[in-house]
Tab-separated table of C-alpha atoms in Angstrom:
chain	number	residue	atom	x	y	z
X	300	UNK	CA	0.000	0.000	0.000
X	301	UNK	CA	1.390	3.421	-0.926
X	302	UNK	CA	2.005	6.106	1.538
X	303	UNK	CA	-0.740	8.323	0.172
X	304	UNK	CA	-3.235	5.448	0.385
X	305	UNK	CA	-2.172	4.785	3.966
X	306	UNK	CA	-2.531	8.393	4.827
X	307	UNK	CA	-5.954	8.663	3.274
X	308	UNK	CA	-7.075	5.501	5.088
X	309	UNK	CA	-5.912	6.646	8.382
X	310	UNK	CA	-7.396	10.055	7.869
X	311	UNK	CA	-10.741	8.576	6.931
X	312	UNK	CA	-10.920	5.988	9.751
X	313	UNK	CA	-9.078	7.877	12.403
X	314	UNK	CA	-6.646	6.212	14.764
X	315	UNK	CA	-4.702	3.007	14.309
X	316	UNK	CA	-6.952	1.117	16.757
X	317	UNK	CA	-10.058	2.063	14.873
X	318	UNK	CA	-8.461	0.960	11.608
X	319	UNK	CA	-7.446	-2.399	13.023
X	320	UNK	CA	-10.965	-3.014	14.407
X	321	UNK	CA	-12.576	-2.246	11.079
X	322	UNK	CA	-10.118	-4.480	9.231
X	323	UNK	CA	-10.707	-7.369	11.633
X	324	UNK	CA	-14.497	-6.985	11.338
X	325	UNK	CA	-14.311	-7.104	7.531
X	326	UNK	CA	-12.202	-10.270	7.598
X	327	UNK	CA	-14.660	-11.963	9.975
X	328	UNK	CA	-17.623	-11.022	7.770
X	329	UNK	CA	-15.872	-12.350	4.675
X	330	UNK	CA	-15.207	-15.650	6.511
X	331	UNK	CA	-18.851	-15.969	7.584
X	332	UNK	CA	-20.014	-15.192	4.055
X	333	UNK	CA	-17.664	-17.816	2.627
X	334	UNK	CA	-18.900	-20.465	5.061
X	335	UNK	CA	-22.514	-19.592	4.212
X	336	UNK	CA	-21.835	-19.902	0.490
X	337	UNK	CA	-20.039	-23.213	1.032
X	338	UNK	CA	-22.974	-24.653	3.038
X	339	UNK	CA	-25.451	-23.403	0.419
X	340	UNK	CA	-23.491	-25.065	-2.371
X	341	UNK	CA	-23.409	-28.329	-0.398
X	342	UNK	CA	-27.193	-28.429	0.021
X	343	UNK	CA	-27.785	-27.554	-3.633
X	344	UNK	CA	-25.401	-30.308	-4.693
X	345	UNK	CA	-27.229	-32.821	-2.459
X	346	UNK	CA	-30.604	-31.890	-3.964
X	347	UNK	CA	-29.206	-32.257	-7.472
X	348	UNK	CA	-27.776	-35.697	-6.625
X	349	UNK	CA	-31.126	-36.903	-5.240
X	350	UNK	CA	-32.951	-35.580	-8.329
X	351	UNK	CA	-30.517	-37.283	-10.681
X	352	UNK	CA	-30.707	-40.550	-8.715
X	353	UNK	CA	-34.519	-40.560	-8.848
X	354	UNK	CA	-34.465	-39.785	-12.554
X	355	UNK	CA	-31.991	-42.586	-13.238
X	356	UNK	CA	-34.071	-45.055	-11.216
X	357	UNK	CA	-37.235	-44.051	-13.109
X	358	UNK	CA	-35.379	-44.441	-16.408
X	359	UNK	CA	-34.208	-47.931	-15.396
X	360	UNK	CA	-37.784	-48.899	-14.495
X	361	UNK	CA	-38.987	-47.773	-17.916
X	362	UNK	CA	-36.223	-49.743	-19.613
X	363	UNK	CA	-37.163	-52.790	-17.538
X	364	UNK	CA	-40.807	-52.527	-18.649
X	365	UNK	CA	-39.750	-52.080	-22.252
X	366	UNK	CA	-37.426	-55.091	-22.175
X	367	UNK	CA	-40.175	-57.261	-20.670
X	368	UNK	CA	-42.682	-55.983	-23.209
X	369	UNK	CA	-40.361	-56.652	-26.139
X	370	UNK	CA	-39.562	-60.152	-24.910
X	371	UNK	CA	-43.270	-60.920	-24.638
X	372	UNK	CA	-43.910	-59.712	-28.162
X	373	UNK	CA	-41.516	-62.123	-29.833
X	374	UNK	CA	-43.274	-64.178	-32.570
X	375	UNK	CA	-45.070	-67.316	-31.407
X	376	UNK	CA	-43.763	-70.248	-33.440
X	377	UNK	CA	-45.921	-73.291	-33.874
X	378	UNK	CA	-44.097	-76.233	-35.415
X	379	UNK	CA	-45.698	-78.713	-37.745
X	380	UNK	CA	-44.300	-81.689	-39.623
X	381	UNK	CA	-44.118	-79.701	-42.864
X	382	UNK	CA	-42.997	-76.243	-41.813
X	383	UNK	CA	-43.103	-73.661	-39.056
X	384	UNK	CA	-46.039	-71.298	-38.828
X	385	UNK	CA	-45.249	-67.938	-37.275
X	386	UNK	CA	-47.912	-65.828	-35.669
X	387	UNK	CA	-47.271	-62.452	-34.069
X	388	UNK	CA	-48.949	-61.649	-30.769
X	389	UNK	CA	-50.725	-58.397	-29.965
X	390	UNK	CA	-48.834	-55.270	-28.896
X	391	UNK	CA	-49.683	-51.993	-27.108
X	392	UNK	CA	-46.884	-50.000	-28.769
X	393	UNK	CA	-49.284	-47.906	-30.856
X	394	UNK	CA	-51.415	-47.220	-27.802
X	395	UNK	CA	-48.579	-45.699	-25.792
X	396	UNK	CA	-47.051	-43.502	-28.506
X	397	UNK	CA	-46.811	-39.913	-27.232
X	398	UNK	CA	-47.272	-40.770	-23.536
X	399	UNK	CA	-44.761	-39.650	-20.920
X	400	UNK	CA	-43.770	-40.346	-17.354
X	401	UNK	CA	-46.526	-41.853	-15.232
X	402	UNK	CA	-48.835	-42.276	-18.233
X	403	UNK	CA	-46.226	-44.403	-19.998
X	404	UNK	CA	-45.629	-46.488	-16.888
X	405	UNK	CA	-49.379	-46.986	-16.403
X	406	UNK	CA	-49.632	-48.208	-20.004
X	407	UNK	CA	-46.956	-50.839	-19.427
X	408	UNK	CA	-48.573	-51.882	-16.153
X	409	UNK	CA	-51.859	-52.386	-18.011
X	410	UNK	CA	-49.979	-54.426	-20.603
X	411	UNK	CA	-48.544	-56.580	-17.820
X	412	UNK	CA	-52.075	-57.288	-16.590
X	413	UNK	CA	-53.301	-58.112	-20.086
X	414	UNK	CA	-50.376	-60.445	-20.710
X	415	UNK	CA	-50.992	-62.153	-17.389
X	416	UNK	CA	-54.586	-62.828	-18.395
X	417	UNK	CA	-53.564	-64.115	-21.828
X	418	UNK	CA	-50.949	-66.429	-20.327
X	419	UNK	CA	-53.633	-67.931	-18.112
X	420	UNK	CA	-55.823	-68.466	-21.183
X	421	UNK	CA	-53.481	-70.151	-23.621
X	422	UNK	CA	-56.414	-71.886	-25.350
X	423	UNK	CA	-57.685	-68.657	-26.875
X	424	UNK	CA	-60.135	-69.652	-29.672
X	425	UNK	CA	-59.173	-66.709	-31.893
X	426	UNK	CA	-55.468	-67.520	-31.663
X	427	UNK	CA	-56.111	-71.198	-32.369
X	428	UNK	CA	-58.276	-70.267	-35.365
X	429	UNK	CA	-55.493	-68.080	-36.754
X	430	UNK	CA	-52.810	-70.759	-36.351
X	431	UNK	CA	-55.024	-73.480	-37.814
X	432	UNK	CA	-56.057	-71.441	-40.870
X	433	UNK	CA	-52.396	-70.748	-41.648
X	434	UNK	CA	-51.631	-74.447	-41.273
X	435	UNK	CA	-54.394	-75.347	-43.747
X	436	UNK	CA	-52.963	-73.064	-46.425
X	437	UNK	CA	-49.471	-74.554	-46.139
X	438	UNK	CA	-50.894	-78.082	-45.972
X	439	UNK	CA	-52.814	-77.578	-49.213
X	440	UNK	CA	-49.652	-76.596	-51.063
X	441	UNK	CA	-47.782	-79.577	-49.621
X	442	UNK	CA	-50.534	-82.048	-50.584
X	443	UNK	CA	-50.742	-80.758	-54.152
X	444	UNK	CA	-47.021	-81.237	-54.625
X	445	UNK	CA	-47.080	-84.782	-53.226
X	446	UNK	CA	-50.171	-85.841	-55.215
X	447	UNK	CA	-48.791	-84.573	-58.527
X	448	UNK	CA	-45.657	-86.587	-57.856
X	449	UNK	CA	-47.735	-89.667	-57.013
X	450	UNK	CA	-49.908	-89.369	-60.145
X	451	UNK	CA	-46.801	-89.148	-62.317
X	452	UNK	CA	-48.616	-87.804	-65.382
X	453	UNK	CA	-48.739	-84.608	-67.387
X	454	UNK	CA	-51.893	-83.554	-65.555
X	455	UNK	CA	-51.585	-80.850	-62.918
X	456	UNK	CA	-53.958	-79.416	-60.351
X	457	UNK	CA	-55.820	-76.358	-61.586
X	458	UNK	CA	-55.921	-73.220	-59.457
X	459	UNK	CA	-59.315	-71.605	-58.896
X	460	UNK	CA	-59.248	-68.806	-56.332
X	461	UNK	CA	-62.364	-66.960	-55.232
X	462	UNK	CA	-63.358	-64.206	-52.839
X	463	UNK	CA	-60.521	-62.463	-51.053
X	464	UNK	CA	-57.981	-64.941	-52.461
X	465	UNK	CA	-58.237	-63.266	-55.856
X	466	UNK	CA	-55.539	-60.725	-56.695
X	467	UNK	CA	-51.818	-60.344	-56.371
X	468	UNK	CA	-51.667	-61.342	-52.706
X	469	UNK	CA	-53.711	-64.493	-53.261
X	470	UNK	CA	-51.305	-66.654	-51.244
X	471	UNK	CA	-51.019	-64.305	-48.264
X	472	UNK	CA	-53.486	-65.911	-45.854
X	473	UNK	CA	-52.079	-63.853	-42.976
X	474	UNK	CA	-53.368	-60.739	-44.721
X	475	UNK	CA	-56.784	-62.374	-45.197
X	476	UNK	CA	-56.987	-63.223	-41.514
X	477	UNK	CA	-55.947	-59.719	-40.506
X	478	UNK	CA	-58.467	-57.992	-42.767
X	479	UNK	CA	-61.343	-60.396	-42.106
X	480	UNK	CA	-61.455	-61.604	-45.698
X	481	UNK	CA	-63.432	-64.622	-46.903
X	482	UNK	CA	-62.796	-66.843	-49.875
X	483	UNK	CA	-60.976	-69.970	-50.873
X	484	UNK	CA	-58.804	-71.899	-53.297
X	485	UNK	CA	-60.108	-74.929	-55.185
X	486	UNK	CA	-57.457	-77.187	-56.733
X	487	UNK	CA	-58.618	-79.921	-59.133
X	488	UNK	CA	-56.819	-82.585	-61.151
X	489	UNK	CA	-58.647	-84.535	-63.882
X	490	UNK	CA	-57.773	-87.430	-66.187
X	491	UNK	CA	-54.618	-88.338	-64.319
X	492	UNK	CA	-52.852	-91.674	-64.475
X	493	UNK	CA	-53.710	-92.660	-60.883
X	494	UNK	CA	-56.268	-90.012	-59.963
X	495	UNK	CA	-59.152	-89.853	-62.424
X	496	UNK	CA	-60.484	-86.833	-60.562
X	497	UNK	CA	-59.207	-85.261	-57.385
X	498	UNK	CA	-59.977	-82.074	-55.500
X	499	UNK	CA	-58.240	-80.298	-52.662
X	500	UNK	CA	-60.254	-77.318	-51.443
X	501	UNK	CA	-59.411	-74.583	-48.945
X	502	UNK	CA	-62.220	-72.439	-47.538
X	503	UNK	CA	-62.009	-69.441	-45.216
X	504	UNK	CA	-65.128	-67.630	-43.985
X	505	UNK	CA	-64.942	-64.741	-41.522
X	506	UNK	CA	-67.576	-62.592	-39.851
X	507	UNK	CA	-70.529	-64.494	-41.286
X	508	UNK	CA	-73.988	-64.451	-39.706
X	509	UNK	CA	-75.672	-67.633	-38.535
X	510	UNK	CA	-79.024	-68.529	-40.002
X	511	UNK	CA	-81.732	-69.756	-37.662
X	512	UNK	CA	-81.420	-73.306	-39.041
X	513	UNK	CA	-77.647	-73.396	-38.614
X	514	UNK	CA	-77.891	-71.989	-35.074
X	515	UNK	CA	-80.434	-74.661	-34.101
X	516	UNK	CA	-78.215	-77.360	-35.556
X	517	UNK	CA	-75.198	-76.258	-33.502
X	518	UNK	CA	-77.178	-75.820	-30.290
X	519	UNK	CA	-78.819	-79.212	-30.708
X	520	UNK	CA	-75.486	-80.987	-31.073
X	521	UNK	CA	-73.865	-79.083	-28.185
X	522	UNK	CA	-76.657	-79.684	-25.685
X	523	UNK	CA	-75.250	-76.916	-23.482
X	524	UNK	CA	-77.725	-74.614	-21.741
X	525	UNK	CA	-74.952	-72.199	-20.757
X	526	UNK	CA	-74.404	-71.184	-24.380
X	527	UNK	CA	-77.277	-69.674	-26.306
X	528	UNK	CA	-76.238	-69.786	-29.965
X	529	UNK	CA	-78.841	-67.982	-31.994
X	530	UNK	CA	-79.642	-66.518	-35.373
X	531	UNK	CA	-77.474	-63.524	-36.219
X	532	UNK	CA	-74.453	-64.575	-34.135
X	533	UNK	CA	-71.105	-63.992	-35.833
X	534	UNK	CA	-69.210	-67.044	-37.023
X	535	UNK	CA	-65.953	-67.857	-38.788
X	536	UNK	CA	-64.869	-71.130	-40.371
X	537	UNK	CA	-61.824	-72.614	-42.062
X	538	UNK	CA	-61.576	-76.004	-43.730
X	539	UNK	CA	-59.371	-78.115	-45.942
X	540	UNK	CA	-60.927	-81.091	-47.725
X	541	UNK	CA	-59.580	-83.645	-50.164
X	542	UNK	CA	-61.366	-86.233	-52.319
X	543	UNK	CA	-59.413	-88.553	-54.619
X	544	UNK	CA	-61.349	-90.715	-57.092
X	545	UNK	CA	-58.968	-93.288	-58.536
X	546	UNK	CA	-58.932	-94.612	-62.064
X	547	UNK	CA	-58.353	-98.211	-61.003
X	548	UNK	CA	-61.191	-100.042	-59.198
X	549	UNK	CA	-58.478	-101.841	-57.216
X	550	UNK	CA	-57.604	-98.582	-55.420
X	551	UNK	CA	-60.191	-97.138	-52.997
X	552	UNK	CA	-61.482	-93.590	-53.150
X	553	UNK	CA	-59.998	-91.491	-50.359
X	554	UNK	CA	-61.911	-88.705	-48.630
X	555	UNK	CA	-60.761	-86.542	-45.749
X	556	UNK	CA	-61.162	-83.116	-44.232
X	557	UNK	CA	-60.291	-81.025	-41.197
X	558	UNK	CA	-62.144	-77.888	-40.180
X	559	UNK	CA	-62.699	-75.363	-37.434
X	560	UNK	CA	-65.873	-73.458	-36.623
X	561	UNK	CA	-65.822	-70.410	-34.335
X	562	UNK	CA	-68.832	-68.436	-33.101
X	563	UNK	CA	-69.221	-65.308	-30.979
X	564	UNK	CA	-72.372	-65.378	-28.899
X	565	UNK	CA	-73.837	-64.196	-25.594
X	566	UNK	CA	-74.416	-66.147	-22.400
X	567	UNK	CA	-77.757	-67.864	-22.061
X	568	UNK	CA	-81.075	-66.074	-21.824
X	569	UNK	CA	-81.531	-67.822	-18.466
X	570	UNK	CA	-78.672	-65.789	-16.968
X	571	UNK	CA	-80.105	-62.621	-18.471
X	572	UNK	CA	-83.507	-63.245	-16.861
X	573	UNK	CA	-81.881	-63.861	-13.482
X	574	UNK	CA	-80.359	-60.392	-13.610
X	575	UNK	CA	-76.819	-61.222	-14.647
X	576	UNK	CA	-75.320	-59.141	-17.402
X	577	UNK	CA	-74.937	-61.291	-20.535
X	578	UNK	CA	-71.363	-61.452	-21.780
X	579	UNK	CA	-69.969	-62.183	-25.205
X	580	UNK	CA	-68.246	-65.543	-25.515
X	581	UNK	CA	-66.059	-66.886	-28.297
X	582	UNK	CA	-66.248	-70.643	-28.787
X	583	UNK	CA	-64.583	-72.892	-31.345
X	584	UNK	CA	-64.803	-76.539	-32.356
X	585	UNK	CA	-62.838	-78.843	-34.625
X	586	UNK	CA	-64.215	-81.457	-36.960
X	587	UNK	CA	-62.847	-83.778	-39.589
X	588	UNK	CA	-61.826	-87.308	-40.398
X	589	UNK	CA	-60.561	-89.676	-43.066
X	590	UNK	CA	-62.186	-92.702	-44.694
X	591	UNK	CA	-61.947	-95.155	-47.579
X	592	UNK	CA	-64.503	-96.228	-50.171
X	593	UNK	CA	-63.140	-99.437	-51.731
X	594	UNK	CA	-64.593	-101.283	-54.727
X	595	UNK	CA	-62.719	-104.504	-54.111
X	596	UNK	CA	-61.566	-105.554	-50.671
X	597	UNK	CA	-57.955	-106.128	-49.707
X	598	UNK	CA	-58.365	-106.651	-45.996
X	599	UNK	CA	-54.739	-105.936	-45.098
X	600	UNK	CA	-54.990	-102.514	-46.768
X	601	UNK	CA	-58.077	-101.541	-44.792
X	602	UNK	CA	-56.529	-102.802	-41.556
X	603	UNK	CA	-53.305	-100.864	-42.173
X	604	UNK	CA	-55.296	-97.703	-42.894
X	605	UNK	CA	-57.248	-98.000	-39.640
X	606	UNK	CA	-54.112	-98.865	-37.677
X	607	UNK	CA	-52.434	-95.587	-38.606
X	608	UNK	CA	-55.348	-93.548	-37.270
X	609	UNK	CA	-55.681	-95.710	-34.190
X	610	UNK	CA	-52.036	-94.998	-33.365
X	611	UNK	CA	-52.595	-91.273	-33.821
X	612	UNK	CA	-55.761	-91.258	-31.704
X	613	UNK	CA	-54.164	-93.271	-28.907
X	614	UNK	CA	-51.310	-90.785	-28.654
X	615	UNK	CA	-53.810	-88.055	-27.719
X	616	UNK	CA	-56.892	-89.851	-26.350
X	617	UNK	CA	-55.779	-93.137	-24.902
X	618	UNK	CA	-58.530	-95.683	-24.246
X	619	UNK	CA	-56.179	-98.371	-22.944
X	620	UNK	CA	-55.213	-96.572	-19.733
X	621	UNK	CA	-57.918	-94.264	-18.425
X	622	UNK	CA	-55.867	-93.415	-15.331
X	623	UNK	CA	-53.460	-91.467	-17.537
X	624	UNK	CA	-56.230	-89.174	-18.738
X	625	UNK	CA	-56.927	-85.916	-16.963
X	626	UNK	CA	-60.314	-86.309	-15.302
X	627	UNK	CA	-61.133	-82.750	-16.405
X	628	UNK	CA	-60.297	-83.601	-20.013
X	629	UNK	CA	-63.647	-84.750	-21.375
X	630	UNK	CA	-62.156	-85.150	-24.861
X	631	UNK	CA	-60.027	-88.038	-23.584
X	632	UNK	CA	-63.165	-90.102	-23.016
X	633	UNK	CA	-65.191	-88.935	-26.028
X	634	UNK	CA	-62.696	-88.880	-28.887
X	635	UNK	CA	-61.048	-92.284	-28.693
X	636	UNK	CA	-60.287	-94.251	-31.842
X	637	UNK	CA	-63.111	-96.755	-31.275
X	638	UNK	CA	-65.672	-94.008	-30.780
X	639	UNK	CA	-64.491	-92.014	-33.787
X	640	UNK	CA	-64.475	-95.218	-35.874
X	641	UNK	CA	-68.070	-95.972	-34.844
X	642	UNK	CA	-69.066	-92.371	-35.542
X	643	UNK	CA	-67.581	-92.679	-39.038
X	644	UNK	CA	-69.648	-95.814	-39.687
X	645	UNK	CA	-72.735	-94.067	-38.360
X	646	UNK	CA	-72.274	-90.885	-40.386
X	647	UNK	CA	-71.450	-92.384	-43.802
X	648	UNK	CA	-74.621	-94.447	-43.962
X	649	UNK	CA	-77.374	-94.516	-46.576
X	650	UNK	CA	-80.547	-95.406	-44.665
X	651	UNK	CA	-82.591	-95.792	-47.851
X	652	UNK	CA	-80.169	-98.504	-48.992
X	653	UNK	CA	-79.435	-99.935	-45.527
X	654	UNK	CA	-75.738	-99.861	-46.345
X	655	UNK	CA	-72.628	-97.877	-45.488
X	656	UNK	CA	-70.749	-95.906	-48.111
X	657	UNK	CA	-67.377	-97.489	-47.465
X	658	UNK	CA	-65.160	-99.217	-44.915
X	659	UNK	CA	-64.831	-96.086	-42.819
X	660	UNK	CA	-61.957	-94.660	-40.853
X	661	UNK	CA	-62.454	-91.926	-38.263
X	662	UNK	CA	-64.939	-89.081	-38.041
X	663	UNK	CA	-65.280	-86.411	-35.356
X	664	UNK	CA	-67.246	-83.239	-34.837
X	665	UNK	CA	-67.819	-80.679	-32.059
X	666	UNK	CA	-64.339	-81.228	-30.618
X	667	UNK	CA	-63.529	-78.265	-28.359
X	668	UNK	CA	-60.661	-76.228	-29.802
X	669	UNK	CA	-57.664	-76.305	-27.459
X	670	UNK	CA	-53.917	-76.466	-28.021
X	671	UNK	CA	-54.087	-80.229	-27.502
X	672	UNK	CA	-56.885	-80.806	-30.015
X	673	UNK	CA	-55.194	-78.409	-32.440
X	674	UNK	CA	-52.135	-80.668	-32.451
X	675	UNK	CA	-54.334	-83.738	-32.900
X	676	UNK	CA	-56.241	-82.313	-35.881
X	677	UNK	CA	-52.988	-81.248	-37.511
X	678	UNK	CA	-51.814	-84.821	-36.958
X	679	UNK	CA	-54.888	-86.107	-38.806
X	680	UNK	CA	-54.036	-83.957	-41.839
X	681	UNK	CA	-50.421	-85.079	-41.715
X	682	UNK	CA	-51.542	-88.751	-41.759
X	683	UNK	CA	-53.668	-88.479	-44.919
X	684	UNK	CA	-51.134	-89.434	-47.556
X	685	UNK	CA	-49.076	-91.821	-45.381
X	686	UNK	CA	-52.281	-93.826	-44.830
X	687	UNK	CA	-53.385	-93.931	-48.503
X	688	UNK	CA	-50.236	-93.806	-50.612
X	689	UNK	CA	-48.994	-97.338	-49.714
X	690	UNK	CA	-52.329	-98.745	-50.959
X	691	UNK	CA	-51.970	-96.868	-54.258
X	692	UNK	CA	-48.434	-98.089	-54.825
X	693	UNK	CA	-49.438	-101.688	-54.100
X	694	UNK	CA	-52.771	-101.940	-55.948
X	695	UNK	CA	-52.592	-99.507	-58.881
X	696	UNK	CA	-50.427	-101.847	-61.032
X	697	UNK	CA	-53.055	-104.647	-60.779
X	698	UNK	CA	-54.905	-105.100	-64.110
X	699	UNK	CA	-58.728	-104.997	-64.087
X	700	UNK	CA	-61.598	-105.982	-66.398
X	701	UNK	CA	-64.443	-103.975	-67.900
X	702	UNK	CA	-66.839	-105.713	-65.536
X	703	UNK	CA	-64.782	-104.561	-62.561
X	704	UNK	CA	-64.671	-101.029	-63.955
X	705	UNK	CA	-68.470	-101.050	-64.329
X	706	UNK	CA	-68.842	-102.169	-60.706
X	707	UNK	CA	-66.699	-99.209	-59.670
X	708	UNK	CA	-69.039	-96.820	-61.545
X	709	UNK	CA	-72.099	-98.370	-59.881
X	710	UNK	CA	-70.573	-97.894	-56.429
X	711	UNK	CA	-69.711	-94.308	-57.320
X	712	UNK	CA	-73.435	-93.802	-57.806
X	713	UNK	CA	-73.913	-94.632	-54.141
X	714	UNK	CA	-71.172	-92.146	-53.306
X	715	UNK	CA	-73.069	-89.372	-55.074
X	716	UNK	CA	-76.364	-90.424	-53.478
X	717	UNK	CA	-74.871	-89.920	-50.051
X	718	UNK	CA	-73.408	-86.512	-50.922
X	719	UNK	CA	-76.692	-85.153	-52.266
X	720	UNK	CA	-79.043	-86.665	-49.713
X	721	UNK	CA	-77.170	-86.820	-46.410
X	722	UNK	CA	-73.846	-84.987	-46.324
X	723	UNK	CA	-74.051	-81.970	-43.989
X	724	UNK	CA	-71.258	-80.090	-45.752
X	725	UNK	CA	-72.905	-80.296	-49.169
X	726	UNK	CA	-76.306	-79.337	-47.755
X	727	UNK	CA	-74.788	-76.383	-45.895
X	728	UNK	CA	-72.927	-75.203	-48.994
X	729	UNK	CA	-75.941	-75.396	-51.272
X	730	UNK	CA	-78.172	-73.643	-48.712
X	731	UNK	CA	-76.314	-70.332	-49.102
X	732	UNK	CA	-77.976	-67.492	-50.984
X	733	UNK	CA	-75.455	-67.618	-53.853
X	734	UNK	CA	-73.723	-70.985	-53.606
X	735	UNK	CA	-70.576	-71.832	-55.565
X	736	UNK	CA	-72.160	-74.961	-57.000
X	737	UNK	CA	-68.984	-76.067	-58.793
X	738	UNK	CA	-67.028	-75.747	-55.565
X	739	UNK	CA	-69.638	-77.549	-53.480
X	740	UNK	CA	-70.031	-80.389	-55.974
X	741	UNK	CA	-66.314	-80.748	-56.670
X	742	UNK	CA	-66.243	-83.944	-54.604
X	743	UNK	CA	-68.560	-85.715	-57.066
X	744	UNK	CA	-67.032	-88.610	-59.062
X	745	UNK	CA	-66.124	-87.893	-62.699
X	746	UNK	CA	-68.179	-90.796	-64.058
X	747	UNK	CA	-70.973	-92.811	-62.428
X	748	UNK	CA	-73.520	-95.461	-63.402
X	749	UNK	CA	-76.993	-96.420	-62.235
X	750	UNK	CA	-78.378	-99.742	-63.250
X	751	UNK	CA	-81.894	-100.753	-62.393
X	752	UNK	CA	-82.021	-103.660	-59.938
X	753	UNK	CA	-78.413	-104.679	-60.438
X	754	UNK	CA	-77.885	-108.336	-59.486
X	755	UNK	CA	-74.774	-109.396	-57.574
X	756	UNK	CA	-73.470	-112.942	-57.937
X	757	UNK	CA	-73.440	-114.741	-54.567
X	758	UNK	CA	-69.969	-115.611	-53.309
X	759	UNK	CA	-68.281	-113.045	-55.582
X	760	UNK	CA	-65.880	-110.337	-54.431
X	761	UNK	CA	-68.634	-107.804	-55.037
X	762	UNK	CA	-70.921	-109.809	-52.757
X	763	UNK	CA	-68.238	-109.952	-50.046
X	764	UNK	CA	-67.890	-106.167	-50.189
X	765	UNK	CA	-71.653	-105.684	-49.827
X	766	UNK	CA	-71.713	-107.900	-46.748
X	767	UNK	CA	-69.134	-105.663	-45.103
X	768	UNK	CA	-70.985	-102.486	-46.137
X	769	UNK	CA	-74.181	-103.750	-44.553
X	770	UNK	CA	-72.443	-105.019	-41.408
X	771	UNK	CA	-69.253	-103.033	-40.652
X	772	UNK	CA	-66.454	-104.969	-38.966
X	773	UNK	CA	-63.599	-104.140	-36.623
X	774	UNK	CA	-60.469	-103.950	-38.753
X	775	UNK	CA	-57.893	-104.032	-35.962
């Protein structure tokens, strides 16, 4: 400090003691101020740390929800013997776009609840319908390829698409299911070497309305007072059917189909009268089967055919060891091989003739759609060609006479009689307002014969066949 500054300071503050007191007071005040600022900074830093910690924890929680959500939305893969069918599950991503903070977390919590409910209800009819319809489309393509190889001729299956299967995306059944489209694909081969006429038809119907007659038919077969299926209820259906009329009378005609029927309805009127609020229910059932119509009997062929389906049925609905069946699984006691074999004999019967159409196989209807029955019905479709192809390869080379060919045409007449008079599928198809007659009648034989009062020689192979058709036997 310069001398002038010292002089001016002293002059302003007076004596040396006064100057020293003022200087000491200023130093003490600066120290107090510094301590105050230091404490203030400490508290501010602590608040910032807590804020950042809470924000980081909230961010981690959101990431945790997102990871769980993403893992749950991985595609569900259902394996079949021919290929894998991939079906995507539902997502709430679109519903939470634009939400922040607590709203976003609430959305994921709601998703957790929804997923918990869906996991507890793995037998969702809509999901099963979707998976099964996709399976049918792939199975049709596989069957066509295998049958063209078996026929070994220049004839190929035609391709007749209708409804929503017309257009550039005709093969994209996932798109049809998503958009609620209805339609089908009819594939037909004619004048083949092995197959004189064959048809493999895929049908998909969505969001149809039940007629009063159809509703009564379903309710009558179900016999369940808790479900009131009525006219106007929404239904969906998907089916794959195959009919193969062979050129040689030594090879039996093969018929088979698998199908699913789903209906959305309300709880019974009884509950509504008692004051309970009626709720919408979605129910689904499988149906299908496979059977032979021979013209000449080779017992070992019929037995082998039945044995394949018995093995399949026993792997899902065992009748040899009832203790292994879940007592809550009613299907285990209803859909055994023996019962489905008897149902096939009962269904394919011409009461006016007092004879059965063929030597049967299995037939089932009104089978509740679950993951277990889904696998079984897929197994039925996968057994079609393995059960019939060995017969073709063994019997097609056998020469035959004109008389044997004529007998085949006469028996085909019985086949057509059954279709027109008794078959539920044909009657249902023709009852529509604008039926696709060609598609409905595609199962008809290419050539038939009716002969008035045809006489069969006693003790002949034709006579032996008729004895079996009038009195079905156990083949295994």
